[in-house]
mmCIF file of C-alpha atoms and ligand atoms in Angstrom:
data_model
loop_
_atom_site.group_PDB
_atom_site.id
_atom_site.type_symbol
_atom_site.label_atom_id
_atom_site.label_comp_id
_atom_site.label_asym_id
_atom_site.label_seq_id
_atom_site.Cartn_x
_atom_site.Cartn_y
_atom_site.Cartn_z
ATOM 1 C CA MET A 1 37.453 41.298 42.274
ATOM 2 C CA ILE A 2 35.929 43.292 39.432
ATOM 3 C CA ARG A 3 33.094 45.615 40.379
ATOM 4 C CA PHE A 4 30.701 47.607 38.213
ATOM 5 C CA SER A 5 28.854 50.306 40.098
ATOM 6 C CA GLY A 6 25.916 51.960 38.302
ATOM 7 C CA VAL A 7 27.672 51.503 34.967
ATOM 8 C CA SER A 8 26.145 52.344 31.617
ATOM 9 C CA HIS A 9 27.628 53.006 28.224
ATOM 10 C CA ARG A 10 26.540 54.992 25.222
ATOM 11 C CA PHE A 11 28.037 55.561 21.827
ATOM 12 C CA GLY A 12 26.727 58.989 20.830
ATOM 13 C CA GLU A 13 22.997 59.000 21.521
ATOM 14 C CA ARG A 14 22.759 55.250 21.641
ATOM 15 C CA GLU A 15 22.801 53.468 24.993
ATOM 16 C CA VAL A 16 24.449 50.097 24.316
ATOM 17 C CA LEU A 17 24.716 49.079 27.985
ATOM 18 C CA THR A 18 21.850 50.058 30.286
ATOM 19 C CA PRO A 19 22.757 50.816 33.930
ATOM 20 C CA PHE A 20 23.913 47.817 35.938
ATOM 21 C CA SER A 21 25.898 46.947 39.043
ATOM 22 C CA LEU A 22 27.791 43.693 39.362
ATOM 23 C CA GLU A 23 30.606 42.023 41.283
ATOM 24 C CA LEU A 24 32.723 39.348 39.676
ATOM 25 C CA ALA A 25 34.839 37.222 41.990
ATOM 26 C CA GLU A 26 34.708 33.766 40.383
ATOM 27 C CA ARG A 27 37.702 32.237 38.563
ATOM 28 C CA ARG A 28 35.883 31.312 35.351
ATOM 29 C CA ILE A 29 33.216 33.678 34.134
ATOM 30 C CA ALA A 30 31.573 33.517 30.707
ATOM 31 C CA VAL A 31 29.558 36.094 28.815
ATOM 32 C CA ILE A 32 27.193 34.893 26.103
ATOM 33 C CA GLY A 33 24.512 36.655 24.075
ATOM 34 C CA ALA A 34 23.419 37.756 20.623
ATOM 35 C CA ASN A 35 25.618 39.788 18.279
ATOM 36 C CA GLY A 36 25.373 43.434 19.210
ATOM 37 C CA SER A 37 24.110 42.751 22.750
ATOM 38 C CA GLY A 38 27.010 44.660 24.328
ATOM 39 C CA LYS A 39 29.465 41.889 25.219
ATOM 40 C CA SER A 40 32.588 43.464 23.712
ATOM 41 C CA THR A 41 31.688 46.848 25.164
ATOM 42 C CA PHE A 42 31.411 45.168 28.583
ATOM 43 C CA ALA A 43 34.776 43.458 28.038
ATOM 44 C CA ARG A 44 36.529 46.669 27.060
ATOM 45 C CA LEU A 45 35.196 48.447 30.148
ATOM 46 C CA ILE A 46 37.002 45.903 32.345
ATOM 47 C CA ASN A 47 40.522 46.803 31.249
ATOM 48 C CA GLY A 48 39.941 50.476 30.691
ATOM 49 C CA LEU A 49 40.034 50.309 26.887
ATOM 50 C CA LEU A 50 36.670 52.058 27.240
ATOM 51 C CA MET A 51 35.505 54.329 30.043
ATOM 52 C CA PRO A 52 31.891 54.019 31.230
ATOM 53 C CA SER A 53 29.573 56.867 30.252
ATOM 54 C CA ALA A 54 28.238 56.726 33.817
ATOM 55 C CA GLY A 55 29.254 54.877 36.975
ATOM 56 C CA GLN A 56 32.549 53.257 37.909
ATOM 57 C CA VAL A 57 34.411 50.098 37.070
ATOM 58 C CA TRP A 58 36.787 48.840 39.736
ATOM 59 C CA VAL A 59 39.503 46.233 39.282
ATOM 60 C CA ASP A 60 40.590 45.216 42.767
ATOM 61 C CA ASP A 61 40.901 48.655 44.362
ATOM 62 C CA LEU A 62 41.543 50.566 41.161
ATOM 63 C CA ASP A 63 38.967 52.725 39.403
ATOM 64 C CA THR A 64 39.569 52.344 35.647
ATOM 65 C CA LYS A 65 39.032 56.095 35.168
ATOM 66 C CA SER A 66 41.880 57.233 37.364
ATOM 67 C CA ASN A 67 44.226 54.224 37.176
ATOM 68 C CA GLY A 68 44.177 53.253 33.505
ATOM 69 C CA LYS A 69 47.767 52.152 33.286
ATOM 70 C CA ALA A 70 47.727 50.060 36.469
ATOM 71 C CA VAL A 71 44.433 48.475 35.403
ATOM 72 C CA ARG A 72 45.874 47.461 32.045
ATOM 73 C CA GLY A 73 48.718 45.814 33.959
ATOM 74 C CA LEU A 74 46.230 43.788 35.980
ATOM 75 C CA VAL A 75 43.918 42.857 33.103
ATOM 76 C CA GLY A 76 45.186 41.146 29.962
ATOM 77 C CA PHE A 77 43.056 41.016 26.834
ATOM 78 C CA VAL A 78 42.937 38.310 24.151
ATOM 79 C CA PHE A 79 41.052 39.182 20.983
ATOM 80 C CA GLN A 80 39.119 37.035 18.549
ATOM 81 C CA ASN A 81 41.654 37.618 15.815
ATOM 82 C CA PRO A 82 45.239 37.072 17.012
ATOM 83 C CA ASP A 83 46.540 38.942 13.953
ATOM 84 C CA ASN A 84 45.386 42.118 15.708
ATOM 85 C CA GLN A 85 47.564 41.265 18.657
ATOM 86 C CA ILE A 86 50.830 40.152 17.068
ATOM 87 C CA VAL A 87 53.266 43.059 17.134
ATOM 88 C CA TYR A 88 56.651 41.604 16.160
ATOM 89 C CA PRO A 89 57.494 39.415 13.145
ATOM 90 C CA VAL A 90 59.261 36.601 15.014
ATOM 91 C CA VAL A 91 57.437 34.464 17.578
ATOM 92 C CA GLU A 92 59.932 34.809 20.450
ATOM 93 C CA GLU A 93 60.250 38.566 19.911
ATOM 94 C CA ASP A 94 56.513 38.950 19.971
ATOM 95 C CA ILE A 95 56.266 37.130 23.306
ATOM 96 C CA ALA A 96 59.087 39.300 24.702
ATOM 97 C CA PHE A 97 57.301 42.532 23.740
ATOM 98 C CA GLY A 98 55.307 42.947 26.975
ATOM 99 C CA LEU A 99 58.384 42.409 29.134
ATOM 100 C CA LYS A 100 60.458 44.884 27.132
ATOM 101 C CA ASN A 101 57.684 47.386 27.632
ATOM 102 C CA LEU A 102 57.974 46.844 31.372
ATOM 103 C CA LYS A 103 61.753 47.336 31.125
ATOM 104 C CA VAL A 104 62.509 43.864 32.428
ATOM 105 C CA GLU A 105 66.212 43.017 32.256
ATOM 106 C CA LYS A 106 67.418 41.266 29.076
ATOM 107 C CA GLY A 107 68.698 38.121 30.779
ATOM 108 C CA GLU A 108 65.442 37.666 32.640
ATOM 109 C CA ILE A 109 63.408 38.223 29.460
ATOM 110 C CA ALA A 110 65.137 35.314 27.689
ATOM 111 C CA GLY A 111 64.358 32.913 30.515
ATOM 112 C CA ARG A 112 60.743 33.977 30.865
ATOM 113 C CA VAL A 113 60.171 33.811 27.104
ATOM 114 C CA ALA A 114 61.600 30.280 26.980
ATOM 115 C CA ALA A 115 59.345 29.222 29.860
ATOM 116 C CA SER A 116 56.309 30.772 28.174
ATOM 117 C CA LEU A 117 57.082 29.105 24.831
ATOM 118 C CA ALA A 118 57.306 25.748 26.619
ATOM 119 C CA ARG A 119 54.156 26.355 28.652
ATOM 120 C CA PHE A 120 52.061 26.971 25.520
ATOM 121 C CA GLY A 121 53.654 24.311 23.310
ATOM 122 C CA LEU A 122 55.402 26.881 21.095
ATOM 123 C CA SER A 123 59.089 26.072 21.754
ATOM 124 C CA HIS A 124 59.616 24.552 18.301
ATOM 125 C CA LEU A 125 58.221 27.733 16.720
ATOM 126 C CA ALA A 126 60.395 30.248 18.631
ATOM 127 C CA LYS A 127 62.273 31.496 15.550
ATOM 128 C CA GLU A 128 59.307 31.204 13.158
ATOM 129 C CA GLN A 129 57.642 34.143 11.419
ATOM 130 C CA ALA A 130 54.511 34.785 13.496
ATOM 131 C CA HIS A 131 52.311 35.453 10.460
ATOM 132 C CA ARG A 132 53.051 31.951 9.142
ATOM 133 C CA LEU A 133 51.617 30.169 12.182
ATOM 134 C CA SER A 134 48.264 28.395 11.991
ATOM 135 C CA GLY A 135 45.203 30.053 13.538
ATOM 136 C CA GLY A 136 45.468 27.870 16.627
ATOM 137 C CA GLU A 137 49.188 28.524 17.042
ATOM 138 C CA LYS A 138 48.589 32.252 16.669
ATOM 139 C CA GLN A 139 45.978 32.183 19.400
ATOM 140 C CA MET A 140 48.432 30.325 21.681
ATOM 141 C CA LEU A 141 51.010 33.000 20.840
ATOM 142 C CA ALA A 142 48.515 35.705 21.779
ATOM 143 C CA ILE A 143 47.829 33.963 25.102
ATOM 144 C CA ALA A 144 51.580 33.571 25.721
ATOM 145 C CA GLY A 145 52.114 37.274 25.007
ATOM 146 C CA VAL A 146 49.379 38.272 27.446
ATOM 147 C CA THR A 147 50.238 35.891 30.296
ATOM 148 C CA ILE A 148 53.953 36.684 30.288
ATOM 149 C CA THR A 149 53.418 40.010 32.058
ATOM 150 C CA GLN A 150 51.500 38.146 34.804
ATOM 151 C CA PRO A 151 48.133 39.882 34.770
ATOM 152 C CA ARG A 152 45.670 38.799 37.469
ATOM 153 C CA TYR A 153 42.709 38.729 35.085
ATOM 154 C CA ILE A 154 42.467 37.837 31.413
ATOM 155 C CA VAL A 155 39.515 38.888 29.267
ATOM 156 C CA PHE A 156 38.999 36.786 26.138
ATOM 157 C CA ASP A 157 36.730 38.224 23.447
ATOM 158 C CA GLU A 158 35.561 35.284 21.308
ATOM 159 C CA PRO A 159 38.921 33.479 21.426
ATOM 160 C CA THR A 160 37.731 30.378 19.540
ATOM 161 C CA THR A 161 35.384 31.885 16.945
ATOM 162 C CA LEU A 162 37.881 31.667 14.074
ATOM 163 C CA LEU A 163 39.274 28.227 14.966
ATOM 164 C CA ASP A 164 38.570 24.673 13.825
ATOM 165 C CA LEU A 165 37.336 22.153 16.374
ATOM 166 C CA ARG A 166 40.772 20.832 17.300
ATOM 167 C CA ASN A 167 42.101 24.309 17.987
ATOM 168 C CA LYS A 168 38.900 25.327 19.797
ATOM 169 C CA ARG A 169 39.585 22.431 22.160
ATOM 170 C CA LEU A 170 43.238 23.392 22.531
ATOM 171 C CA VAL A 171 42.306 26.954 23.507
ATOM 172 C CA ALA A 172 39.559 25.654 25.847
ATOM 173 C CA ARG A 173 42.067 23.365 27.626
ATOM 174 C CA THR A 174 44.556 26.207 27.836
ATOM 175 C CA ILE A 175 42.014 28.551 29.415
ATOM 176 C CA ASP A 176 40.986 25.797 31.817
ATOM 177 C CA ARG A 177 44.577 25.446 33.078
ATOM 178 C CA LEU A 178 45.367 29.142 33.511
ATOM 179 C CA ASP A 179 46.148 30.362 37.020
ATOM 180 C CA GLU A 180 44.691 33.749 36.147
ATOM 181 C CA THR A 181 41.018 34.620 36.493
ATOM 182 C CA ALA A 182 39.373 34.320 33.071
ATOM 183 C CA ILE A 183 36.403 36.257 31.735
ATOM 184 C CA VAL A 184 35.454 34.708 28.420
ATOM 185 C CA ILE A 185 33.057 36.126 25.869
ATOM 186 C CA THR A 186 32.013 33.395 23.508
ATOM 187 C CA HIS A 187 29.411 31.714 21.337
ATOM 188 C CA ASP A 188 31.090 28.391 22.065
ATOM 189 C CA LEU A 189 28.768 26.704 24.554
ATOM 190 C CA ASP A 190 31.062 23.673 25.011
ATOM 191 C CA LEU A 191 33.822 25.954 26.262
ATOM 192 C CA ILE A 192 31.794 27.226 29.224
ATOM 193 C CA ALA A 193 30.162 24.012 30.467
ATOM 194 C CA ASP A 194 32.354 23.868 33.593
ATOM 195 C CA PHE A 195 32.563 27.597 34.251
ATOM 196 C CA ASP A 196 31.696 29.023 37.667
ATOM 197 C CA ARG A 197 29.306 31.663 36.385
ATOM 198 C CA VAL A 198 27.704 32.725 33.103
ATOM 199 C CA LEU A 199 26.187 36.106 32.228
ATOM 200 C CA VAL A 200 23.673 36.222 29.379
ATOM 201 C CA PHE A 201 23.520 39.590 27.621
ATOM 202 C CA GLU A 202 20.480 40.709 25.680
ATOM 203 C CA GLU A 203 20.057 44.136 24.102
ATOM 204 C CA GLY A 204 22.488 45.886 26.413
ATOM 205 C CA ARG A 205 21.381 44.367 29.701
ATOM 206 C CA ILE A 206 22.278 41.315 31.756
ATOM 207 C CA ASP A 207 19.296 39.083 31.165
ATOM 208 C CA PHE A 208 20.553 36.132 33.220
ATOM 209 C CA ASP A 209 23.373 35.509 35.676
ATOM 210 C CA GLY A 210 23.969 32.027 37.038
ATOM 211 C CA ALA A 211 25.199 28.492 36.458
ATOM 212 C CA PRO A 212 26.157 27.332 32.932
ATOM 213 C CA ARG A 213 23.251 24.907 32.494
ATOM 214 C CA ASP A 214 20.595 27.474 33.330
ATOM 215 C CA ALA A 215 22.361 30.248 31.434
ATOM 216 C CA ILE A 216 22.660 28.131 28.300
ATOM 217 C CA ALA A 217 18.981 27.169 28.548
ATOM 218 C CA ARG A 218 18.063 30.868 28.761
ATOM 219 C CA TYR A 219 20.375 31.718 25.863
ATOM 220 C CA LEU A 220 18.811 29.035 23.658
ATOM 221 C CA GLU A 221 15.367 30.377 24.580
ATOM 222 C CA LEU A 222 16.416 33.901 23.549
ATOM 223 C CA MET A 223 17.888 32.626 20.283
ATOM 224 C CA ALA A 224 14.777 30.609 19.346
HETATM 225 N N1 ADP B 1 32.819 52.296 18.541
HETATM 226 C C1 ADP B 1 31.490 52.200 18.395
HETATM 227 N N2 ADP B 1 30.751 53.243 17.938
HETATM 228 C C2 ADP B 1 29.415 53.158 17.810
HETATM 229 N N3 ADP B 1 28.705 52.047 18.084
HETATM 230 C C3 ADP B 1 29.362 50.978 18.524
HETATM 231 C C4 ADP B 1 30.800 50.985 18.687
HETATM 232 N N4 ADP B 1 31.178 49.768 19.142
HETATM 233 C C5 ADP B 1 30.060 49.036 19.242
HETATM 234 N N5 ADP B 1 28.965 49.754 18.866
HETATM 235 C C6 ADP B 1 27.566 49.286 18.888
HETATM 236 O O1 ADP B 1 27.254 48.920 20.216
HETATM 237 C C7 ADP B 1 26.429 47.766 20.253
HETATM 238 C C8 ADP B 1 27.099 46.711 21.100
HETATM 239 O O2 ADP B 1 28.289 46.296 20.451
HETATM 240 P P1 ADP B 1 29.261 45.197 21.040
HETATM 241 O O3 ADP B 1 29.535 45.522 22.449
HETATM 242 O O4 ADP B 1 30.404 45.094 20.107
HETATM 243 O O5 ADP B 1 28.342 43.886 20.967
HETATM 244 P P2 ADP B 1 28.752 42.344 20.909
HETATM 245 O O6 ADP B 1 30.173 42.217 21.290
HETATM 246 O O7 ADP B 1 27.795 41.692 21.881
HETATM 247 O O8 ADP B 1 28.472 41.882 19.507
HETATM 248 C C9 ADP B 1 26.249 47.334 18.810
HETATM 249 O O9 ADP B 1 25.020 47.801 18.364
HETATM 250 C C10 ADP B 1 27.371 48.021 18.083
HETATM 251 O O10 ADP B 1 27.032 48.296 16.758
HETATM 252 MG MG1 MG B 2 31.803 41.381 20.317
#
């Protein structure tokens, strides 16, 4: 469970998230809202990329302020632009990166990388230069690289924004099948239709919190 307790966030003088408390326990949670409403700030608070200006963020029993490293092990993060996430030139090396970091044994790394490549339909691209992959393939590579270290939660920050419709659907299907809990920030309303819970952000506060249908209706009202 992820828990925000009296959390707010400011950049300098500017409060970009006004104080809120919230518990997230569902498997599929979406965050929608206007540009600049605070969604990415919210996302980065979850894995300790950002610390709250006030209050606490808890991931399971870990406070992000005092357990940054453990929290980042529990919470994976997939960005809008996979280019920002690809570290190594060759696909299979890039997927192996997280395991090397964790000092997993070489023999075990090879097996887990092969399984991950297969799981995300990337086996035929194992030896390919990562930068030559299509946008959709790169996003699958990013997801492979994050899931391989077995986080419990994965935060996606606009994972389909840069993709064509076919690849949007591929990423949506992939998220749907993940065992991990997913928190997905998106403008893609099709992606979240079957989610368990949707938060609508507006000007730094949670304007609505509920089922997809009602949340989308509220979002469309705000956008009108
Ligand atoms: N590092 C930063 N320094 C100063 N202001 C920031 C920074 N990051 C985001 N902001 C501001 O905080 C507000 C919320 O940003 P963000 O969380 O990225 O919104 P969203 O993801 O919903 O578009 C915006 O007004 C943005 O300009
Ligand atoms: Mg954002």
